[in-house]
Amino acid sequence: MALCAGGLFTLAFAPFNFSVLAIPALALLFASWQTGCTPLRASLRGFYFGLAAFALGVSWVYISIHDFGGADSVSSAALTLTFVAFWALFPALAGFLTVTLSAANAPIITAGIWLGIEYLRGTLLLNGFPWLLSGYSQLNTPLAGYIPLLGAYGTGFLLVLTTTLLLSLFTTQTYRMLKAGLLLILWLTGAGLHEVEWTKPQGKALTVALIQGNIAQNEKWLPENKLDTLRLYRDLTEEHWDADVIIWPETSIPAFLSEVDEFYLTPLQQAAQQHNTDIIVSLPTEGERGEVYNSVLALGQQRQIYSKNHLLPFGETMPLQPLSGYILKQLNIGLGDFTPGGAHQPLLTAAGLPFITSICYEDAFGVTVADGLEQAAFLVNVTNDAWFGDSLEPQQHLQMAAMRALESGRYLLRATNTGVSAVINAKGQTVAEAPSFTTTVLTASFQPMTGLTPYAWLGDTWLMGGILLITLASLGYLHFAEAGKHLSVFTKRLKSH
């Protein structure tokens, strides 16, 4: 049953988007943790749930390891299974804690434990892996109204609370009207909040041209293809000088800055100045001591640079050294070794307006994108999802980008190599999208915004602290009530004697 629930859970996310399935999937898991379940059994059921969810949901890891990492089929399958099994340990831990604390029938405590485990997985451990966080599945439901207030984690908490309250309605006879009322209020409030305008337009609407070069990953860095790639992006750009902002995808320039600056980037910047537009490009850069950065360069009236700070574990940075490096070396897998650009870098500007920049994996983290948002008029994300082929990953990544737009109340302009290039509005809705795996330019208008959502102002810290206190208080009440029951039974026995 846990395996089926895990598979069902994945269907709630992009590209399937059967959001409602998250509730029965989680209900099946939580029901299996109730009457007569030991902590060990709960752990195993949580593990099976996670195994199915991640095996289906992040199977694209195999593509990046096998097709582009250089590993053979057996090694790729083994590493993918290890990866899936590791993340499956987190729902296993949630099951263990829930049953150990006798909280399987306590909605708030179960939801609080689930939130804490998701936060540990998505933010703290190994630089974070926030794929398939519960909240992302609810972008198309009334619970999405809470996203500008509570972000992805808080919305996930409300989803789990909904599930546990519904389950409690069917499994216990106490406070049924109260639980039903809470559910009704929770979802009606979410629907109402979705109509609130947390931010407001700033100035006139602008136009953007998103360049999607569609360069195959196994051809992108071949030396003989470099000039053809540079020519392609230049030609596509010259057709759209009328746009206010032109954006190229992640590492669209397959060369270091020092190799292409004089003959390519400087003339490109001069052309942008002549046409009164700004071009945002991406390429690797080098530091004074040989450090390598994954960078974005804004070319217009002035030149500005941003370097990726939140690096992809095992792809751009190597946690668990020296063990991880040794294993990958033995398997002949070559992965990047980048240096973080540092927190709180100055915002880049385009069309005279500052914007938040995120490179690929960085848009998976709400707090990272929200940093400096009070000055930013819009969001820009450059990505290269060609690493994962024609899999579930590009649509999942787009869903996460939509979460960032809704959390921040800003348009998000997303340029990718092979897809999905898109413009997402301040409500988290995709208003323009380019077809994947095609060489194309997506042009659209977008509205700069000003103001802050509650989530952008407060972030995750207050949320986690508040829910932790509520969970601990509920846990204390649960055990106090349980102790009171035992005391009452003991007193009755004494009186009977």
Tab-separated table of C-alpha atoms in Angstrom:
chain	number	residue	atom	x	y	z
A	1	MET	CA	0.000	0.000	0.000
A	2	ALA	CA	2.853	2.392	0.825
A	3	LEU	CA	4.423	1.801	-2.588
A	4	CYS	CA	1.115	2.606	-4.307
A	5	ALA	CA	0.719	5.723	-2.160
A	6	GLY	CA	4.203	6.913	-3.130
A	7	GLY	CA	3.498	6.475	-6.821
A	8	LEU	CA	0.159	8.246	-6.430
A	9	PHE	CA	1.891	11.131	-4.639
A	10	THR	CA	4.179	11.806	-7.612
A	11	LEU	CA	1.162	12.181	-9.909
A	12	ALA	CA	0.172	15.295	-7.942
A	13	PHE	CA	3.200	17.149	-9.343
A	14	ALA	CA	4.126	18.397	-12.805
A	15	PRO	CA	3.849	17.310	-15.519
A	16	PHE	CA	0.825	15.249	-14.376
A	17	ASN	CA	-0.635	17.971	-12.122
A	18	PHE	CA	-3.342	15.815	-10.511
A	19	SER	CA	-3.051	17.999	-7.406
A	20	VAL	CA	-5.934	16.376	-5.545
A	21	LEU	CA	-4.128	13.005	-5.527
A	22	ALA	CA	-1.683	14.304	-2.922
A	23	ILE	CA	-4.419	13.994	-0.288
A	24	PRO	CA	-5.352	10.298	-0.752
A	25	ALA	CA	-1.678	9.423	-1.264
A	26	LEU	CA	-0.675	10.950	2.063
A	27	ALA	CA	-3.835	9.629	3.738
A	28	LEU	CA	-2.911	6.061	2.781
A	29	LEU	CA	0.542	6.533	4.279
A	30	PHE	CA	-0.666	8.167	7.493
A	31	ALA	CA	-3.416	5.555	7.944
A	32	SER	CA	-0.767	2.838	7.787
A	33	TRP	CA	0.990	4.500	10.735
A	34	GLN	CA	-2.055	4.313	12.993
A	35	THR	CA	-3.483	1.562	15.244
A	36	GLY	CA	-1.069	-1.254	16.001
A	37	CYS	CA	1.854	0.112	13.986
A	38	THR	CA	5.303	-0.015	15.577
A	39	PRO	CA	8.000	2.620	14.914
A	40	LEU	CA	9.928	0.095	12.812
A	41	ARG	CA	6.908	-0.719	10.648
A	42	ALA	CA	6.136	2.982	10.249
A	43	SER	CA	9.725	3.565	9.135
A	44	LEU	CA	9.535	0.783	6.563
A	45	ARG	CA	6.214	2.035	5.216
A	46	GLY	CA	7.576	5.562	5.008
A	47	PHE	CA	10.645	4.230	3.211
A	48	TYR	CA	8.530	2.317	0.679
A	49	PHE	CA	6.448	5.454	0.123
A	50	GLY	CA	9.577	7.513	-0.521
A	51	LEU	CA	11.124	4.803	-2.671
A	52	ALA	CA	8.148	4.791	-5.040
A	53	ALA	CA	7.755	8.578	-5.042
A	54	PHE	CA	11.389	9.337	-5.803
A	55	ALA	CA	11.885	6.386	-8.166
A	56	LEU	CA	9.098	7.760	-10.336
A	57	GLY	CA	9.610	11.448	-9.635
A	58	VAL	CA	13.389	11.837	-9.966
A	59	SER	CA	14.274	8.974	-12.291
A	60	TRP	CA	15.807	11.632	-14.563
A	61	VAL	CA	18.959	11.461	-12.428
A	62	TYR	CA	19.848	8.350	-14.437
A	63	ILE	CA	19.930	10.388	-17.659
A	64	SER	CA	22.426	12.927	-16.350
A	65	ILE	CA	24.681	10.212	-14.888
A	66	HIS	CA	24.545	7.831	-17.855
A	67	ASP	CA	24.147	10.059	-20.896
A	68	PHE	CA	26.293	12.992	-19.801
A	69	GLY	CA	28.285	11.810	-16.775
A	70	GLY	CA	30.101	9.054	-18.643
A	71	ALA	CA	29.051	6.142	-16.404
A	72	ASP	CA	28.022	2.744	-17.745
A	73	SER	CA	24.448	1.455	-17.421
A	74	VAL	CA	25.040	-0.669	-14.312
A	75	SER	CA	26.891	2.079	-12.439
A	76	SER	CA	24.277	4.648	-13.459
A	77	ALA	CA	21.430	2.433	-12.255
A	78	ALA	CA	23.239	1.720	-8.977
A	79	LEU	CA	23.902	5.408	-8.311
A	80	THR	CA	20.325	6.339	-9.192
A	81	LEU	CA	18.946	3.677	-6.850
A	82	THR	CA	21.274	4.872	-4.080
A	83	PHE	CA	20.135	8.448	-4.669
A	84	VAL	CA	16.459	7.447	-4.535
A	85	ALA	CA	16.927	5.253	-1.455
A	86	PHE	CA	18.742	8.032	0.403
A	87	TRP	CA	15.909	10.524	-0.028
A	88	ALA	CA	13.376	7.801	0.825
A	89	LEU	CA	14.899	7.773	4.312
A	90	PHE	CA	13.168	11.073	5.070
A	91	PRO	CA	9.544	9.866	4.974
A	92	ALA	CA	10.875	6.834	6.857
A	93	LEU	CA	12.153	9.173	9.576
A	94	ALA	CA	8.799	10.975	9.616
A	95	GLY	CA	7.029	7.658	10.211
A	96	PHE	CA	9.427	6.661	12.965
A	97	LEU	CA	9.004	9.956	14.846
A	98	THR	CA	5.229	10.075	14.406
A	99	VAL	CA	4.661	6.604	15.868
A	100	THR	CA	7.378	6.892	18.523
A	101	LEU	CA	5.711	10.053	19.811
A	102	SER	CA	2.263	8.373	19.690
A	103	ALA	CA	1.131	11.120	17.312
A	104	ALA	CA	-0.307	9.105	14.414
A	105	ASN	CA	-3.835	10.201	15.376
A	106	ALA	CA	-2.868	13.817	16.116
A	107	PRO	CA	-3.315	15.977	12.975
A	108	ILE	CA	-1.221	18.988	14.006
A	109	ILE	CA	1.684	16.912	15.303
A	110	THR	CA	1.768	14.682	12.219
A	111	ALA	CA	1.748	17.768	9.975
A	112	GLY	CA	4.457	19.441	12.059
A	113	ILE	CA	6.735	16.403	11.900
A	114	TRP	CA	6.220	16.113	8.136
A	115	LEU	CA	7.063	19.800	7.687
A	116	GLY	CA	10.212	19.503	9.778
A	117	ILE	CA	11.436	16.511	7.786
A	118	GLU	CA	10.710	18.266	4.472
A	119	TYR	CA	12.612	21.338	5.658
A	120	LEU	CA	15.571	19.179	6.668
A	121	ARG	CA	15.589	17.509	3.251
A	122	GLY	CA	14.895	20.597	1.189
A	123	THR	CA	17.124	23.146	2.862
A	124	LEU	CA	19.654	21.856	5.338
A	125	LEU	CA	21.135	18.536	4.264
A	126	LEU	CA	23.685	18.291	1.416
A	127	ASN	CA	22.860	21.843	0.289
A	128	GLY	CA	19.186	20.861	0.029
A	129	PHE	CA	17.102	18.753	-2.360
A	130	PRO	CA	13.634	20.353	-2.512
A	131	TRP	CA	12.149	18.229	-5.304
A	132	LEU	CA	8.657	16.813	-4.611
A	133	LEU	CA	8.031	18.987	-1.569
A	134	SER	CA	4.340	18.667	-0.718
A	135	GLY	CA	3.536	22.350	-1.226
A	136	TYR	CA	4.504	22.360	-4.900
A	137	SER	CA	1.613	20.041	-5.702
A	138	GLN	CA	-0.909	22.687	-4.627
A	139	LEU	CA	-0.175	25.510	-7.071
A	140	ASN	CA	-3.519	24.864	-8.794
A	141	THR	CA	-5.715	24.470	-5.700
A	142	PRO	CA	-7.267	26.936	-3.212
A	143	LEU	CA	-4.287	26.304	-0.918
A	144	ALA	CA	-2.197	28.315	-3.401
A	145	GLY	CA	-3.706	31.405	-1.801
A	146	TYR	CA	-1.451	30.808	1.195
A	147	ILE	CA	1.774	30.703	-0.852
A	148	PRO	CA	2.464	34.485	-0.726
A	149	LEU	CA	2.127	34.237	3.072
A	150	LEU	CA	3.651	30.878	3.963
A	151	GLY	CA	5.735	29.809	0.957
A	152	ALA	CA	6.177	26.239	-0.229
A	153	TYR	CA	6.849	24.757	3.215
A	154	GLY	CA	3.904	26.396	4.946
A	155	THR	CA	1.561	25.397	2.134
A	156	GLY	CA	2.830	21.831	2.434
A	157	PHE	CA	2.034	21.941	6.154
A	158	LEU	CA	-1.556	22.975	5.372
A	159	LEU	CA	-1.865	20.171	2.804
A	160	VAL	CA	-0.762	17.590	5.374
A	161	LEU	CA	-3.020	19.158	8.011
A	162	THR	CA	-5.925	18.871	5.554
A	163	THR	CA	-5.082	15.218	4.976
A	164	THR	CA	-4.776	14.347	8.656
A	165	LEU	CA	-8.012	16.160	9.544
A	166	LEU	CA	-9.891	14.326	6.782
A	167	LEU	CA	-8.424	11.030	7.928
A	168	SER	CA	-9.415	11.819	11.494
A	169	LEU	CA	-13.006	12.456	10.400
A	170	PHE	CA	-13.234	8.857	9.212
A	171	THR	CA	-11.228	7.167	11.971
A	172	THR	CA	-12.393	8.922	15.161
A	173	GLN	CA	-15.756	10.103	16.461
A	174	THR	CA	-14.553	13.076	18.534
A	175	TYR	CA	-14.822	16.750	17.483
A	176	ARG	CA	-16.054	15.827	14.014
A	177	MET	CA	-17.987	19.062	13.490
A	178	LEU	CA	-14.998	21.106	14.633
A	179	LYS	CA	-12.670	19.300	12.231
A	180	ALA	CA	-15.083	19.692	9.328
A	181	GLY	CA	-15.451	23.379	10.131
A	182	LEU	CA	-11.690	23.876	10.249
A	183	LEU	CA	-11.302	22.218	6.856
A	184	LEU	CA	-14.001	24.397	5.337
A	185	ILE	CA	-12.476	27.575	6.770
A	186	LEU	CA	-8.975	26.541	5.690
A	187	TRP	CA	-9.882	26.009	2.044
A	188	LEU	CA	-12.337	28.906	1.705
A	189	THR	CA	-9.759	31.267	3.198
A	190	GLY	CA	-7.174	30.002	0.714
A	191	ALA	CA	-9.525	30.694	-2.172
A	192	GLY	CA	-10.147	34.201	-0.858
A	193	LEU	CA	-6.458	34.933	-0.309
A	194	HIS	CA	-5.710	34.042	-3.919
A	195	GLU	CA	-7.618	37.183	-4.939
A	196	VAL	CA	-5.457	39.475	-2.783
A	197	GLU	CA	-2.970	41.672	-4.682
A	198	TRP	CA	0.104	41.658	-2.441
A	199	THR	CA	2.244	43.674	-4.855
A	200	LYS	CA	1.441	46.409	-7.371
A	201	PRO	CA	2.647	47.385	-10.860
A	202	GLN	CA	5.710	49.597	-11.173
A	203	GLY	CA	5.743	51.727	-14.302
A	204	LYS	CA	4.804	50.468	-17.745
A	205	ALA	CA	4.875	46.923	-19.091
A	206	LEU	CA	8.092	45.867	-20.858
A	207	THR	CA	8.937	43.301	-23.523
A	208	VAL	CA	11.337	40.395	-23.182
A	209	ALA	CA	12.905	38.048	-25.726
A	210	LEU	CA	13.953	34.670	-24.314
A	211	ILE	CA	16.505	32.965	-26.562
A	212	GLN	CA	16.245	29.156	-26.585
A	213	GLY	CA	19.238	27.850	-28.528
A	214	ASN	CA	18.387	24.143	-28.184
A	215	ILE	CA	22.007	22.979	-28.169
A	216	ALA	CA	22.298	19.257	-27.330
A	217	GLN	CA	24.194	18.750	-24.074
A	218	ASN	CA	26.637	16.253	-25.592
A	219	GLU	CA	27.503	18.778	-28.329
A	220	LYS	CA	27.494	21.979	-26.320
A	221	TRP	CA	31.110	21.965	-25.152
A	222	LEU	CA	32.754	20.450	-28.231
A	223	PRO	CA	35.473	22.929	-29.355
A	224	GLU	CA	34.487	22.589	-32.997
A	225	ASN	CA	30.931	23.762	-32.173
A	226	LYS	CA	31.848	26.879	-30.200
A	227	LEU	CA	31.781	29.403	-33.050
A	228	ASP	CA	28.557	27.961	-34.464
A	229	THR	CA	26.902	28.307	-31.049
A	230	LEU	CA	28.075	31.896	-30.657
A	231	ARG	CA	26.837	32.720	-34.155
A	232	LEU	CA	23.437	31.123	-33.473
A	233	TYR	CA	22.792	33.185	-30.355
A	234	ARG	CA	23.988	36.370	-32.029
A	235	ASP	CA	21.734	35.776	-35.056
A	236	LEU	CA	18.670	35.017	-32.911
A	237	THR	CA	19.347	38.137	-30.860
A	238	GLU	CA	19.673	40.459	-33.854
A	239	GLU	CA	16.091	39.643	-34.840
A	240	HIS	CA	14.795	41.062	-31.528
A	241	TRP	CA	16.618	44.318	-30.861
A	242	ASP	CA	13.214	45.903	-30.261
A	243	ALA	CA	12.782	44.012	-26.959
A	244	ASP	CA	13.499	45.882	-23.721
A	245	VAL	CA	15.335	42.866	-22.292
A	246	ILE	CA	16.954	39.917	-24.089
A	247	ILE	CA	17.877	36.844	-22.022
A	248	TRP	CA	20.071	33.897	-22.959
A	249	PRO	CA	20.019	30.573	-21.018
A	250	GLU	CA	22.519	29.185	-18.524
A	251	THR	CA	26.077	28.822	-19.908
A	252	SER	CA	24.755	29.710	-23.351
A	253	ILE	CA	28.306	30.833	-24.146
A	254	PRO	CA	30.486	27.679	-24.073
A	255	ALA	CA	33.699	29.498	-23.184
A	256	PHE	CA	35.258	31.488	-20.362
A	257	LEU	CA	34.734	35.245	-20.248
A	258	SER	CA	38.393	35.916	-21.020
A	259	GLU	CA	38.143	33.842	-24.213
A	260	VAL	CA	35.211	35.677	-25.789
A	261	ASP	CA	35.192	39.151	-24.272
A	262	GLU	CA	37.120	41.143	-26.850
A	263	PHE	CA	35.849	39.659	-30.100
A	264	TYR	CA	32.309	38.720	-29.060
A	265	LEU	CA	30.904	40.231	-25.861
A	266	THR	CA	32.226	43.765	-26.301
A	267	PRO	CA	30.679	44.151	-29.790
A	268	LEU	CA	27.471	42.560	-28.460
A	269	GLN	CA	27.301	45.098	-25.649
A	270	GLN	CA	27.930	47.960	-28.067
A	271	ALA	CA	25.077	46.745	-30.269
A	272	ALA	CA	22.795	46.543	-27.227
A	273	GLN	CA	23.670	50.127	-26.308
A	274	GLN	CA	22.932	51.310	-29.845
A	275	HIS	CA	19.489	49.691	-29.729
A	276	ASN	CA	18.808	50.868	-26.159
A	277	THR	CA	18.268	47.357	-24.817
A	278	ASP	CA	19.917	45.064	-22.276
A	279	ILE	CA	21.215	41.555	-22.933
A	280	ILE	CA	21.604	39.024	-20.142
A	281	VAL	CA	24.022	36.223	-21.036
A	282	SER	CA	25.528	33.338	-19.077
A	283	LEU	CA	28.981	31.784	-19.140
A	284	PRO	CA	31.698	30.436	-16.831
A	285	THR	CA	34.114	32.974	-15.360
A	286	GLU	CA	37.445	32.658	-13.569
A	287	GLY	CA	38.655	34.279	-10.372
A	288	GLU	CA	42.089	35.664	-9.623
A	289	ARG	CA	43.240	32.401	-8.036
A	290	GLY	CA	41.786	30.120	-10.693
A	291	GLU	CA	38.345	29.667	-9.117
A	292	VAL	CA	35.576	28.826	-11.576
A	293	TYR	CA	32.161	30.473	-11.284
A	294	ASN	CA	28.840	29.850	-13.019
A	295	SER	CA	27.942	33.417	-13.939
A	296	VAL	CA	25.414	35.738	-15.524
A	297	LEU	CA	26.541	38.899	-17.293
A	298	ALA	CA	24.240	41.872	-17.900
A	299	LEU	CA	25.297	43.846	-20.969
A	300	GLY	CA	23.780	47.266	-21.592
A	301	GLN	CA	24.699	50.785	-20.594
A	302	GLN	CA	26.957	49.161	-18.016
A	303	ARG	CA	28.382	45.687	-17.455
A	304	GLN	CA	27.377	43.770	-14.322
A	305	ILE	CA	28.022	40.246	-13.135
A	306	TYR	CA	26.320	37.754	-10.826
A	307	SER	CA	27.846	34.380	-9.920
A	308	LYS	CA	25.805	31.423	-8.737
A	309	ASN	CA	25.953	30.975	-4.975
A	310	HIS	CA	23.708	27.971	-4.208
A	311	LEU	CA	25.508	25.202	-6.063
A	312	LEU	CA	24.046	21.886	-7.194
A	313	PRO	CA	25.383	19.069	-4.955
A	314	PHE	CA	27.467	16.517	-6.883
A	315	GLY	CA	26.932	18.472	-10.124
A	316	GLU	CA	28.712	21.733	-9.260
A	317	THR	CA	30.082	21.068	-5.806
A	318	MET	CA	31.132	17.885	-4.054
A	319	PRO	CA	29.717	17.265	-0.554
A	320	LEU	CA	30.904	14.316	1.538
A	321	GLN	CA	34.475	14.658	0.330
A	322	PRO	CA	36.748	12.771	-0.059
A	323	LEU	CA	34.378	9.771	-0.259
A	324	SER	CA	32.109	11.155	-2.994
A	325	GLY	CA	35.031	12.289	-5.121
A	326	TYR	CA	36.704	8.888	-4.847
A	327	ILE	CA	33.531	6.994	-5.838
A	328	LEU	CA	32.830	9.201	-8.849
A	329	LYS	CA	36.455	8.977	-9.944
A	330	GLN	CA	36.326	5.174	-9.813
A	331	LEU	CA	33.164	5.246	-11.939
A	332	ASN	CA	34.778	7.648	-14.411
A	333	ILE	CA	32.127	10.309	-13.856
A	334	GLY	CA	33.334	13.830	-14.500
A	335	LEU	CA	31.338	16.553	-12.751
A	336	GLY	CA	31.926	20.257	-12.197
A	337	ASP	CA	33.819	21.894	-9.369
A	338	PHE	CA	32.548	25.463	-9.079
A	339	THR	CA	33.047	28.106	-6.405
A	340	PRO	CA	30.038	29.839	-4.786
A	341	GLY	CA	29.685	33.470	-5.788
A	342	GLY	CA	28.809	34.573	-2.260
A	343	ALA	CA	25.598	35.744	-0.607
A	344	HIS	CA	24.123	39.258	-0.937
A	345	GLN	CA	25.645	40.119	-4.316
A	346	PRO	CA	24.495	43.441	-5.836
A	347	LEU	CA	21.362	43.150	-7.963
A	348	LEU	CA	21.779	43.331	-11.716
A	349	THR	CA	19.720	45.847	-13.691
A	350	ALA	CA	17.967	45.726	-17.063
A	351	ALA	CA	15.675	48.310	-18.660
A	352	GLY	CA	16.748	50.581	-15.814
A	353	LEU	CA	15.269	48.262	-13.169
A	354	PRO	CA	16.997	45.960	-10.657
A	355	PHE	CA	16.060	42.280	-10.733
A	356	ILE	CA	16.741	39.069	-8.800
A	357	THR	CA	18.961	36.601	-10.666
A	358	SER	CA	18.881	32.847	-10.113
A	359	ILE	CA	20.884	30.294	-12.044
A	360	CYS	CA	19.283	26.871	-12.566
A	361	TYR	CA	19.009	25.102	-9.188
A	362	GLU	CA	18.848	28.374	-7.226
A	363	ASP	CA	15.203	28.964	-8.125
A	364	ALA	CA	14.335	25.863	-6.085
A	365	PHE	CA	14.916	27.855	-2.870
A	366	GLY	CA	12.378	30.477	-1.875
A	367	VAL	CA	14.545	32.319	0.640
A	368	THR	CA	17.415	32.565	-1.867
A	369	VAL	CA	15.164	34.221	-4.444
A	370	ALA	CA	13.558	36.510	-1.839
A	371	ASP	CA	16.912	37.957	-0.724
A	372	GLY	CA	16.975	41.609	-1.810
A	373	LEU	CA	13.464	41.469	-3.233
A	374	GLU	CA	12.440	44.858	-1.827
A	375	GLN	CA	14.603	46.529	-4.516
A	376	ALA	CA	13.781	44.102	-7.358
A	377	ALA	CA	11.099	44.694	-9.999
A	378	PHE	CA	11.127	41.178	-11.496
A	379	LEU	CA	12.890	37.806	-11.383
A	380	VAL	CA	15.205	36.247	-13.969
A	381	ASN	CA	16.108	32.566	-14.053
A	382	VAL	CA	18.533	31.056	-16.550
A	383	THR	CA	18.614	27.275	-16.758
A	384	ASN	CA	20.027	24.377	-18.737
A	385	ASP	CA	17.753	21.368	-18.231
A	386	ALA	CA	19.261	19.588	-21.234
A	387	TRP	CA	21.123	17.517	-18.624
A	388	PHE	CA	17.887	15.598	-18.000
A	389	GLY	CA	16.667	15.023	-21.543
A	390	ASP	CA	12.993	14.564	-22.350
A	391	SER	CA	12.004	13.586	-18.802
A	392	LEU	CA	9.773	14.828	-15.978
A	393	GLU	CA	12.438	17.223	-14.711
A	394	PRO	CA	11.922	20.272	-16.990
A	395	GLN	CA	8.223	20.529	-16.107
A	396	GLN	CA	8.942	19.926	-12.416
A	397	HIS	CA	11.541	22.695	-12.530
A	398	LEU	CA	9.055	25.033	-14.223
A	399	GLN	CA	6.564	24.302	-11.437
A	400	MET	CA	9.150	25.329	-8.857
A	401	ALA	CA	9.812	28.548	-10.772
A	402	ALA	CA	6.073	29.297	-10.664
A	403	MET	CA	6.193	28.884	-6.887
A	404	ARG	CA	8.941	31.539	-6.694
A	405	ALA	CA	6.863	33.979	-8.764
A	406	LEU	CA	3.814	33.538	-6.522
A	407	GLU	CA	5.849	33.690	-3.294
A	408	SER	CA	7.439	36.969	-4.350
A	409	GLY	CA	4.567	38.606	-6.239
A	410	ARG	CA	6.875	39.174	-9.218
A	411	TYR	CA	6.989	38.153	-12.871
A	412	LEU	CA	9.629	35.514	-13.519
A	413	LEU	CA	11.429	35.464	-16.887
A	414	ARG	CA	12.881	32.029	-17.548
A	415	ALA	CA	15.373	31.343	-20.361
A	416	THR	CA	16.462	27.740	-20.900
A	417	ASN	CA	18.648	25.904	-23.397
A	418	THR	CA	16.173	23.207	-24.471
A	419	GLY	CA	13.046	24.130	-22.467
A	420	VAL	CA	10.930	25.079	-20.736
A	421	SER	CA	11.460	28.788	-21.524
A	422	ALA	CA	8.538	30.754	-20.111
A	423	VAL	CA	7.165	33.966	-18.670
A	424	ILE	CA	5.327	33.480	-15.374
A	425	ASN	CA	3.172	36.245	-13.911
A	426	ALA	CA	2.967	37.438	-10.313
A	427	LYS	CA	0.148	34.949	-9.612
A	428	GLY	CA	2.356	31.996	-10.546
A	429	GLN	CA	0.583	31.454	-13.874
A	430	THR	CA	2.553	30.695	-17.039
A	431	VAL	CA	1.446	33.363	-19.532
A	432	ALA	CA	3.875	32.458	-22.339
A	433	GLU	CA	5.778	29.234	-22.991
A	434	ALA	CA	8.101	28.092	-25.775
A	435	PRO	CA	7.925	24.543	-27.154
A	436	SER	CA	10.705	22.353	-25.785
A	437	PHE	CA	13.567	20.997	-27.885
A	438	THR	CA	13.184	23.642	-30.569
A	439	THR	CA	15.431	26.548	-31.530
A	440	THR	CA	13.195	29.540	-30.962
A	441	VAL	CA	12.763	32.948	-29.377
A	442	LEU	CA	9.867	33.524	-26.982
A	443	THR	CA	8.704	37.142	-26.920
A	444	ALA	CA	6.208	38.414	-24.379
A	445	SER	CA	5.336	41.414	-22.262
A	446	PHE	CA	5.833	41.519	-18.513
A	447	GLN	CA	4.929	43.958	-15.782
A	448	PRO	CA	7.567	45.140	-13.277
A	449	MET	CA	6.191	45.024	-9.728
A	450	THR	CA	6.877	46.683	-6.401
A	451	GLY	CA	6.006	45.809	-2.802
A	452	LEU	CA	6.546	42.712	-0.686
A	453	THR	CA	4.437	39.663	0.031
A	454	PRO	CA	4.364	38.529	3.682
A	455	TYR	CA	6.539	35.547	2.730
A	456	ALA	CA	9.154	37.745	1.045
A	457	TRP	CA	9.242	39.923	4.143
A	458	LEU	CA	9.401	37.167	6.766
A	459	GLY	CA	10.892	34.136	4.988
A	460	ASP	CA	10.878	30.593	6.364
A	461	THR	CA	12.464	31.135	9.792
A	462	TRP	CA	9.412	32.583	11.511
A	463	LEU	CA	7.212	29.920	9.949
A	464	MET	CA	9.397	27.047	11.091
A	465	GLY	CA	9.708	28.515	14.575
A	466	GLY	CA	5.970	29.100	14.893
A	467	ILE	CA	4.965	25.652	13.682
A	468	LEU	CA	7.617	24.074	15.908
A	469	LEU	CA	6.078	25.793	18.940
A	470	ILE	CA	2.556	24.743	17.921
A	471	THR	CA	3.709	21.160	17.366
A	472	LEU	CA	5.506	21.001	20.718
A	473	ALA	CA	2.489	22.492	22.495
A	474	SER	CA	0.207	19.941	20.831
A	475	LEU	CA	2.592	17.147	21.740
A	476	GLY	CA	2.670	18.316	25.343
A	477	TYR	CA	-1.127	18.460	25.459
A	478	LEU	CA	-1.384	14.987	23.900
A	479	HIS	CA	0.866	13.390	26.476
A	480	PHE	CA	-0.686	15.388	29.327
A	481	ALA	CA	-4.139	14.158	28.275
A	482	GLU	CA	-2.838	10.599	27.959
A	483	ALA	CA	-1.325	10.803	31.425
A	484	GLY	CA	-4.646	12.125	32.733
A	485	LYS	CA	-6.464	9.105	31.288
A	486	HIS	CA	-4.050	6.696	32.958
A	487	LEU	CA	-4.409	8.558	36.254
A	488	SER	CA	-8.211	8.395	36.003
A	489	VAL	CA	-8.120	4.637	35.387
A	490	PHE	CA	-5.716	4.175	38.295
A	491	THR	CA	-7.983	6.228	40.604
A	492	LYS	CA	-11.069	4.201	39.653
A	493	ARG	CA	-9.242	0.970	40.409
A	494	LEU	CA	-8.236	2.257	43.815
A	495	LYS	CA	-11.831	3.205	44.608
A	496	SER	CA	-13.102	-0.203	43.498
A	497	HIS	CA	-10.827	-1.818	46.043
